[in-house]
Amino acid sequence: MSARSLRHYEDEGLISPGRRSNGFRDYCPSTIDRVFVVRSLLESGLPVRLVRHVLSRPAGGPDGGADAVCEEFLGEVQRYRDRLAARIAVLSDQQAALDAYLLEARTTAP
């Protein structure tokens, strides 16, 4: 993990490392574990907003609230995935159109 990435995660409110007396950041094991979760979620394409949303929620509780949060989060992830799939479809169509243009241009070039 680069120091820049860690500072970015901290600036975005995704992690909260402690501070030593000299002002240096102190990454305890739970913060390190959280960094791995954050990195995994971001690498899977989720925007920081969704990662922050899921990490800001309580991990569980007897009132069943965690199930509702999980469903809400999964719904947001599904909507994000659907928007991504739509963008991919548009890009694929554009790529196919460019391929057809290039093929036509090459076969008709003098």
Short mmCIF file of N, CA and C in Angstrom, two decimals:
data_model
loop_
_atom_site.label_atom_id
_atom_site.label_comp_id
_atom_site.label_asym_id
_atom_site.label_seq_id
_atom_site.Cartn_x
_atom_site.Cartn_y
_atom_site.Cartn_z
N MET A 1 0.84 -1.17 0.00
CA MET A 1 0.00 0.00 0.00
C MET A 1 0.89 1.24 0.00
N SER A 2 0.60 2.16 -0.85
CA SER A 2 1.40 3.38 -0.87
C SER A 2 0.89 4.35 0.21
N ALA A 3 1.80 5.19 0.67
CA ALA A 3 1.44 6.20 1.66
C ALA A 3 0.37 7.12 1.09
N ARG A 4 0.47 7.40 -0.19
CA ARG A 4 -0.52 8.27 -0.84
C ARG A 4 -1.92 7.66 -0.78
N SER A 5 -2.01 6.36 -1.05
CA SER A 5 -3.32 5.68 -0.98
C SER A 5 -3.87 5.71 0.44
N LEU A 6 -3.01 5.47 1.41
CA LEU A 6 -3.46 5.49 2.81
C LEU A 6 -3.96 6.88 3.20
N ARG A 7 -3.25 7.91 2.78
CA ARG A 7 -3.70 9.28 3.07
C ARG A 7 -5.03 9.57 2.38
N HIS A 8 -5.18 9.07 1.14
CA HIS A 8 -6.44 9.27 0.42
C HIS A 8 -7.59 8.59 1.16
N TYR A 9 -7.39 7.35 1.59
CA TYR A 9 -8.42 6.64 2.34
C TYR A 9 -8.79 7.42 3.60
N GLU A 10 -7.80 7.97 4.25
CA GLU A 10 -8.05 8.74 5.46
C GLU A 10 -8.81 10.02 5.13
N ASP A 11 -8.40 10.72 4.07
CA ASP A 11 -9.08 11.95 3.66
C ASP A 11 -10.54 11.70 3.30
N GLU A 12 -10.80 10.52 2.74
CA GLU A 12 -12.17 10.16 2.34
C GLU A 12 -13.00 9.63 3.51
N GLY A 13 -12.38 9.50 4.68
CA GLY A 13 -13.10 9.01 5.84
C GLY A 13 -13.28 7.50 5.86
N LEU A 14 -12.47 6.79 5.10
CA LEU A 14 -12.58 5.34 5.02
C LEU A 14 -11.79 4.64 6.11
N ILE A 15 -10.73 5.27 6.58
CA ILE A 15 -9.95 4.74 7.70
C ILE A 15 -9.64 5.88 8.66
N SER A 16 -9.36 5.53 9.90
CA SER A 16 -9.00 6.52 10.92
C SER A 16 -7.83 5.98 11.74
N PRO A 17 -6.63 6.11 11.21
CA PRO A 17 -5.48 5.61 11.98
C PRO A 17 -5.23 6.48 13.20
N GLY A 18 -4.63 5.87 14.21
CA GLY A 18 -4.25 6.63 15.39
C GLY A 18 -3.02 7.47 15.08
N ARG A 19 -2.62 8.26 16.05
CA ARG A 19 -1.42 9.08 15.90
C ARG A 19 -0.48 8.81 17.06
N ARG A 20 0.78 8.74 16.74
CA ARG A 20 1.81 8.59 17.77
C ARG A 20 2.16 9.98 18.31
N SER A 21 2.94 10.00 19.36
CA SER A 21 3.30 11.28 19.98
C SER A 21 4.09 12.18 19.03
N ASN A 22 4.77 11.58 18.05
CA ASN A 22 5.53 12.38 17.08
C ASN A 22 4.68 12.82 15.89
N GLY A 23 3.38 12.47 15.91
CA GLY A 23 2.47 12.86 14.84
C GLY A 23 2.35 11.85 13.71
N PHE A 24 3.19 10.83 13.72
CA PHE A 24 3.12 9.80 12.69
C PHE A 24 1.85 8.98 12.87
N ARG A 25 1.33 8.50 11.77
CA ARG A 25 0.14 7.65 11.82
C ARG A 25 0.51 6.29 12.41
N ASP A 26 -0.46 5.72 13.14
CA ASP A 26 -0.27 4.41 13.77
C ASP A 26 -1.38 3.50 13.27
N TYR A 27 -1.00 2.51 12.47
CA TYR A 27 -1.99 1.60 11.89
C TYR A 27 -2.07 0.34 12.72
N CYS A 28 -3.08 0.25 13.56
CA CYS A 28 -3.28 -0.93 14.39
C CYS A 28 -3.81 -2.06 13.50
N PRO A 29 -3.83 -3.29 14.00
CA PRO A 29 -4.28 -4.42 13.17
C PRO A 29 -5.70 -4.24 12.61
N SER A 30 -6.61 -3.66 13.37
CA SER A 30 -7.97 -3.49 12.85
C SER A 30 -8.01 -2.47 11.71
N THR A 31 -7.16 -1.44 11.78
CA THR A 31 -7.09 -0.46 10.69
C THR A 31 -6.49 -1.10 9.45
N ILE A 32 -5.48 -1.94 9.66
CA ILE A 32 -4.86 -2.64 8.53
C ILE A 32 -5.88 -3.56 7.86
N ASP A 33 -6.66 -4.27 8.67
CA ASP A 33 -7.71 -5.13 8.12
C ASP A 33 -8.71 -4.30 7.31
N ARG A 34 -9.07 -3.14 7.83
CA ARG A 34 -10.03 -2.26 7.15
C ARG A 34 -9.43 -1.76 5.82
N VAL A 35 -8.13 -1.47 5.81
CA VAL A 35 -7.47 -1.04 4.57
C VAL A 35 -7.63 -2.11 3.50
N PHE A 36 -7.46 -3.37 3.86
CA PHE A 36 -7.62 -4.45 2.89
C PHE A 36 -9.05 -4.54 2.36
N VAL A 37 -10.02 -4.32 3.24
CA VAL A 37 -11.43 -4.34 2.82
C VAL A 37 -11.69 -3.17 1.87
N VAL A 38 -11.23 -1.99 2.24
CA VAL A 38 -11.43 -0.80 1.40
C VAL A 38 -10.81 -1.03 0.03
N ARG A 39 -9.58 -1.50 0.03
CA ARG A 39 -8.88 -1.71 -1.23
C ARG A 39 -9.61 -2.71 -2.11
N SER A 40 -10.08 -3.79 -1.51
CA SER A 40 -10.80 -4.81 -2.26
C SER A 40 -12.08 -4.23 -2.89
N LEU A 41 -12.82 -3.48 -2.10
CA LEU A 41 -14.07 -2.89 -2.61
C LEU A 41 -13.80 -1.89 -3.72
N LEU A 42 -12.78 -1.06 -3.55
CA LEU A 42 -12.46 -0.07 -4.57
C LEU A 42 -11.93 -0.74 -5.84
N GLU A 43 -11.12 -1.78 -5.68
CA GLU A 43 -10.60 -2.49 -6.85
C GLU A 43 -11.70 -3.21 -7.63
N SER A 44 -12.79 -3.53 -6.95
CA SER A 44 -13.90 -4.18 -7.65
C SER A 44 -14.75 -3.16 -8.40
N GLY A 45 -14.37 -1.89 -8.30
CA GLY A 45 -15.05 -0.88 -9.10
C GLY A 45 -16.06 -0.03 -8.36
N LEU A 46 -16.27 -0.30 -7.09
CA LEU A 46 -17.26 0.49 -6.36
C LEU A 46 -16.74 1.90 -6.13
N PRO A 47 -17.61 2.88 -6.24
CA PRO A 47 -17.18 4.25 -5.96
C PRO A 47 -16.96 4.45 -4.46
N VAL A 48 -16.14 5.42 -4.13
CA VAL A 48 -15.82 5.71 -2.73
C VAL A 48 -17.10 5.94 -1.93
N ARG A 49 -18.08 6.59 -2.54
CA ARG A 49 -19.34 6.87 -1.85
C ARG A 49 -19.99 5.60 -1.31
N LEU A 50 -20.03 4.55 -2.12
CA LEU A 50 -20.64 3.29 -1.68
C LEU A 50 -19.77 2.59 -0.64
N VAL A 51 -18.46 2.64 -0.82
CA VAL A 51 -17.57 2.02 0.15
C VAL A 51 -17.73 2.71 1.50
N ARG A 52 -17.76 4.04 1.48
CA ARG A 52 -17.94 4.79 2.73
C ARG A 52 -19.29 4.45 3.37
N HIS A 53 -20.30 4.30 2.53
CA HIS A 53 -21.64 3.98 3.04
C HIS A 53 -21.67 2.64 3.77
N VAL A 54 -21.10 1.63 3.16
CA VAL A 54 -21.16 0.31 3.79
C VAL A 54 -20.27 0.25 5.02
N LEU A 55 -19.15 0.93 5.00
CA LEU A 55 -18.24 0.86 6.14
C LEU A 55 -18.69 1.74 7.30
N SER A 56 -19.58 2.68 7.04
CA SER A 56 -20.05 3.54 8.11
C SER A 56 -21.19 2.90 8.91
N ARG A 57 -21.72 1.80 8.41
CA ARG A 57 -22.84 1.13 9.08
C ARG A 57 -22.35 0.17 10.15
N PRO A 58 -23.17 -0.04 11.17
CA PRO A 58 -22.78 -1.02 12.20
C PRO A 58 -22.72 -2.43 11.62
N ALA A 59 -21.83 -3.23 12.16
CA ALA A 59 -21.61 -4.58 11.65
C ALA A 59 -22.77 -5.52 11.93
N GLY A 60 -23.55 -5.25 12.91
CA GLY A 60 -24.67 -6.14 13.23
C GLY A 60 -25.40 -5.65 14.46
N GLY A 61 -26.41 -6.36 14.83
CA GLY A 61 -27.17 -5.98 16.00
C GLY A 61 -28.38 -6.86 16.15
N PRO A 62 -28.95 -6.90 17.34
CA PRO A 62 -30.09 -7.79 17.58
C PRO A 62 -31.39 -7.31 16.94
N ASP A 63 -31.45 -6.05 16.49
CA ASP A 63 -32.71 -5.54 15.97
C ASP A 63 -32.95 -5.86 14.50
N GLY A 64 -32.01 -6.56 13.86
CA GLY A 64 -32.17 -6.91 12.45
C GLY A 64 -31.81 -5.78 11.51
N GLY A 65 -31.33 -4.67 12.04
CA GLY A 65 -30.97 -3.53 11.22
C GLY A 65 -29.86 -3.83 10.23
N ALA A 66 -28.97 -4.71 10.60
CA ALA A 66 -27.85 -5.04 9.72
C ALA A 66 -28.35 -5.71 8.45
N ASP A 67 -29.42 -6.52 8.55
CA ASP A 67 -29.97 -7.16 7.36
C ASP A 67 -30.53 -6.12 6.40
N ALA A 68 -31.22 -5.11 6.93
CA ALA A 68 -31.77 -4.05 6.09
C ALA A 68 -30.65 -3.25 5.44
N VAL A 69 -29.61 -2.97 6.21
CA VAL A 69 -28.46 -2.24 5.66
C VAL A 69 -27.82 -3.05 4.56
N CYS A 70 -27.66 -4.33 4.80
CA CYS A 70 -27.04 -5.20 3.81
C CYS A 70 -27.87 -5.21 2.53
N GLU A 71 -29.17 -5.33 2.64
CA GLU A 71 -30.06 -5.33 1.47
C GLU A 71 -29.99 -3.99 0.75
N GLU A 72 -29.98 -2.92 1.51
CA GLU A 72 -29.88 -1.58 0.91
C GLU A 72 -28.56 -1.45 0.14
N PHE A 73 -27.48 -1.88 0.77
CA PHE A 73 -26.17 -1.80 0.13
C PHE A 73 -26.12 -2.67 -1.12
N LEU A 74 -26.62 -3.90 -1.00
CA LEU A 74 -26.62 -4.80 -2.16
C LEU A 74 -27.45 -4.22 -3.31
N GLY A 75 -28.54 -3.56 -2.97
CA GLY A 75 -29.35 -2.89 -4.01
C GLY A 75 -28.56 -1.79 -4.69
N GLU A 76 -27.83 -1.01 -3.91
CA GLU A 76 -27.01 0.05 -4.50
C GLU A 76 -25.92 -0.53 -5.38
N VAL A 77 -25.30 -1.60 -4.92
CA VAL A 77 -24.25 -2.25 -5.72
C VAL A 77 -24.85 -2.78 -7.02
N GLN A 78 -26.02 -3.38 -6.95
CA GLN A 78 -26.66 -3.91 -8.15
C GLN A 78 -26.98 -2.78 -9.13
N ARG A 79 -27.49 -1.66 -8.63
CA ARG A 79 -27.78 -0.52 -9.51
C ARG A 79 -26.51 0.03 -10.14
N TYR A 80 -25.44 0.08 -9.37
CA TYR A 80 -24.15 0.54 -9.91
C TYR A 80 -23.67 -0.42 -10.99
N ARG A 81 -23.79 -1.71 -10.73
CA ARG A 81 -23.39 -2.73 -11.71
C ARG A 81 -24.21 -2.61 -12.98
N ASP A 82 -25.51 -2.37 -12.84
CA ASP A 82 -26.38 -2.23 -14.01
C ASP A 82 -25.99 -1.01 -14.85
N ARG A 83 -25.67 0.11 -14.18
CA ARG A 83 -25.23 1.30 -14.91
C ARG A 83 -23.91 1.02 -15.63
N LEU A 84 -23.03 0.29 -14.98
CA LEU A 84 -21.75 -0.07 -15.58
C LEU A 84 -21.97 -0.95 -16.81
N ALA A 85 -22.87 -1.92 -16.70
CA ALA A 85 -23.17 -2.81 -17.82
C ALA A 85 -23.73 -2.01 -19.00
N ALA A 86 -24.57 -1.03 -18.72
CA ALA A 86 -25.13 -0.19 -19.79
C ALA A 86 -24.03 0.62 -20.47
N ARG A 87 -23.11 1.14 -19.69
CA ARG A 87 -21.99 1.90 -20.27
C ARG A 87 -21.12 0.99 -21.13
N ILE A 88 -20.89 -0.24 -20.66
CA ILE A 88 -20.09 -1.20 -21.42
C ILE A 88 -20.78 -1.52 -22.74
N ALA A 89 -22.10 -1.67 -22.73
CA ALA A 89 -22.84 -1.97 -23.95
C ALA A 89 -22.70 -0.83 -24.96
N VAL A 90 -22.79 0.41 -24.48
CA VAL A 90 -22.62 1.56 -25.38
C VAL A 90 -21.22 1.57 -25.95
N LEU A 91 -20.22 1.36 -25.11
CA LEU A 91 -18.83 1.35 -25.58
C LEU A 91 -18.59 0.22 -26.57
N SER A 92 -19.18 -0.94 -26.32
CA SER A 92 -19.04 -2.07 -27.25
C SER A 92 -19.65 -1.74 -28.61
N ASP A 93 -20.81 -1.08 -28.60
CA ASP A 93 -21.44 -0.66 -29.86
C ASP A 93 -20.55 0.34 -30.60
N GLN A 94 -19.97 1.28 -29.86
CA GLN A 94 -19.08 2.26 -30.49
C GLN A 94 -17.84 1.58 -31.06
N GLN A 95 -17.31 0.63 -30.33
CA GLN A 95 -16.14 -0.10 -30.80
C GLN A 95 -16.48 -0.87 -32.08
N ALA A 96 -17.63 -1.51 -32.10
CA ALA A 96 -18.04 -2.26 -33.29
C ALA A 96 -18.21 -1.33 -34.49
N ALA A 97 -18.77 -0.14 -34.25
CA ALA A 97 -18.94 0.82 -35.34
C ALA A 97 -17.58 1.28 -35.87
N LEU A 98 -16.63 1.51 -34.97
CA LEU A 98 -15.28 1.90 -35.41
C LEU A 98 -14.59 0.77 -36.16
N ASP A 99 -14.77 -0.46 -35.69
CA ASP A 99 -14.19 -1.61 -36.39
C ASP A 99 -14.75 -1.71 -37.81
N ALA A 100 -16.05 -1.52 -37.94
CA ALA A 100 -16.68 -1.59 -39.26
C ALA A 100 -16.16 -0.47 -40.15
N TYR A 101 -16.02 0.72 -39.60
CA TYR A 101 -15.48 1.84 -40.37
C TYR A 101 -14.07 1.55 -40.84
N LEU A 102 -13.22 1.07 -39.93
CA LEU A 102 -11.84 0.78 -40.29
C LEU A 102 -11.75 -0.31 -41.35
N LEU A 103 -12.57 -1.34 -41.21
CA LEU A 103 -12.58 -2.41 -42.20
C LEU A 103 -12.99 -1.89 -43.56
N GLU A 104 -14.03 -1.09 -43.59
CA GLU A 104 -14.51 -0.50 -44.85
C GLU A 104 -13.45 0.42 -45.44
N ALA A 105 -12.83 1.25 -44.59
CA ALA A 105 -11.83 2.20 -45.08
C ALA A 105 -10.62 1.46 -45.65
N ARG A 106 -10.24 0.37 -45.05
CA ARG A 106 -9.06 -0.38 -45.52
C ARG A 106 -9.35 -1.14 -46.83
N THR A 107 -10.58 -1.59 -46.99
CA THR A 107 -10.90 -2.35 -48.20
C THR A 107 -11.17 -1.44 -49.39
N THR A 108 -11.50 -0.19 -49.16
CA THR A 108 -11.78 0.72 -50.25
C THR A 108 -10.64 1.72 -50.50
N ALA A 109 -9.60 1.64 -49.69
CA ALA A 109 -8.46 2.57 -49.87
C ALA A 109 -7.71 2.21 -51.15
N PRO A 110 -7.22 3.24 -51.83
CA PRO A 110 -6.50 2.99 -53.10
C PRO A 110 -5.19 2.29 -52.91
#
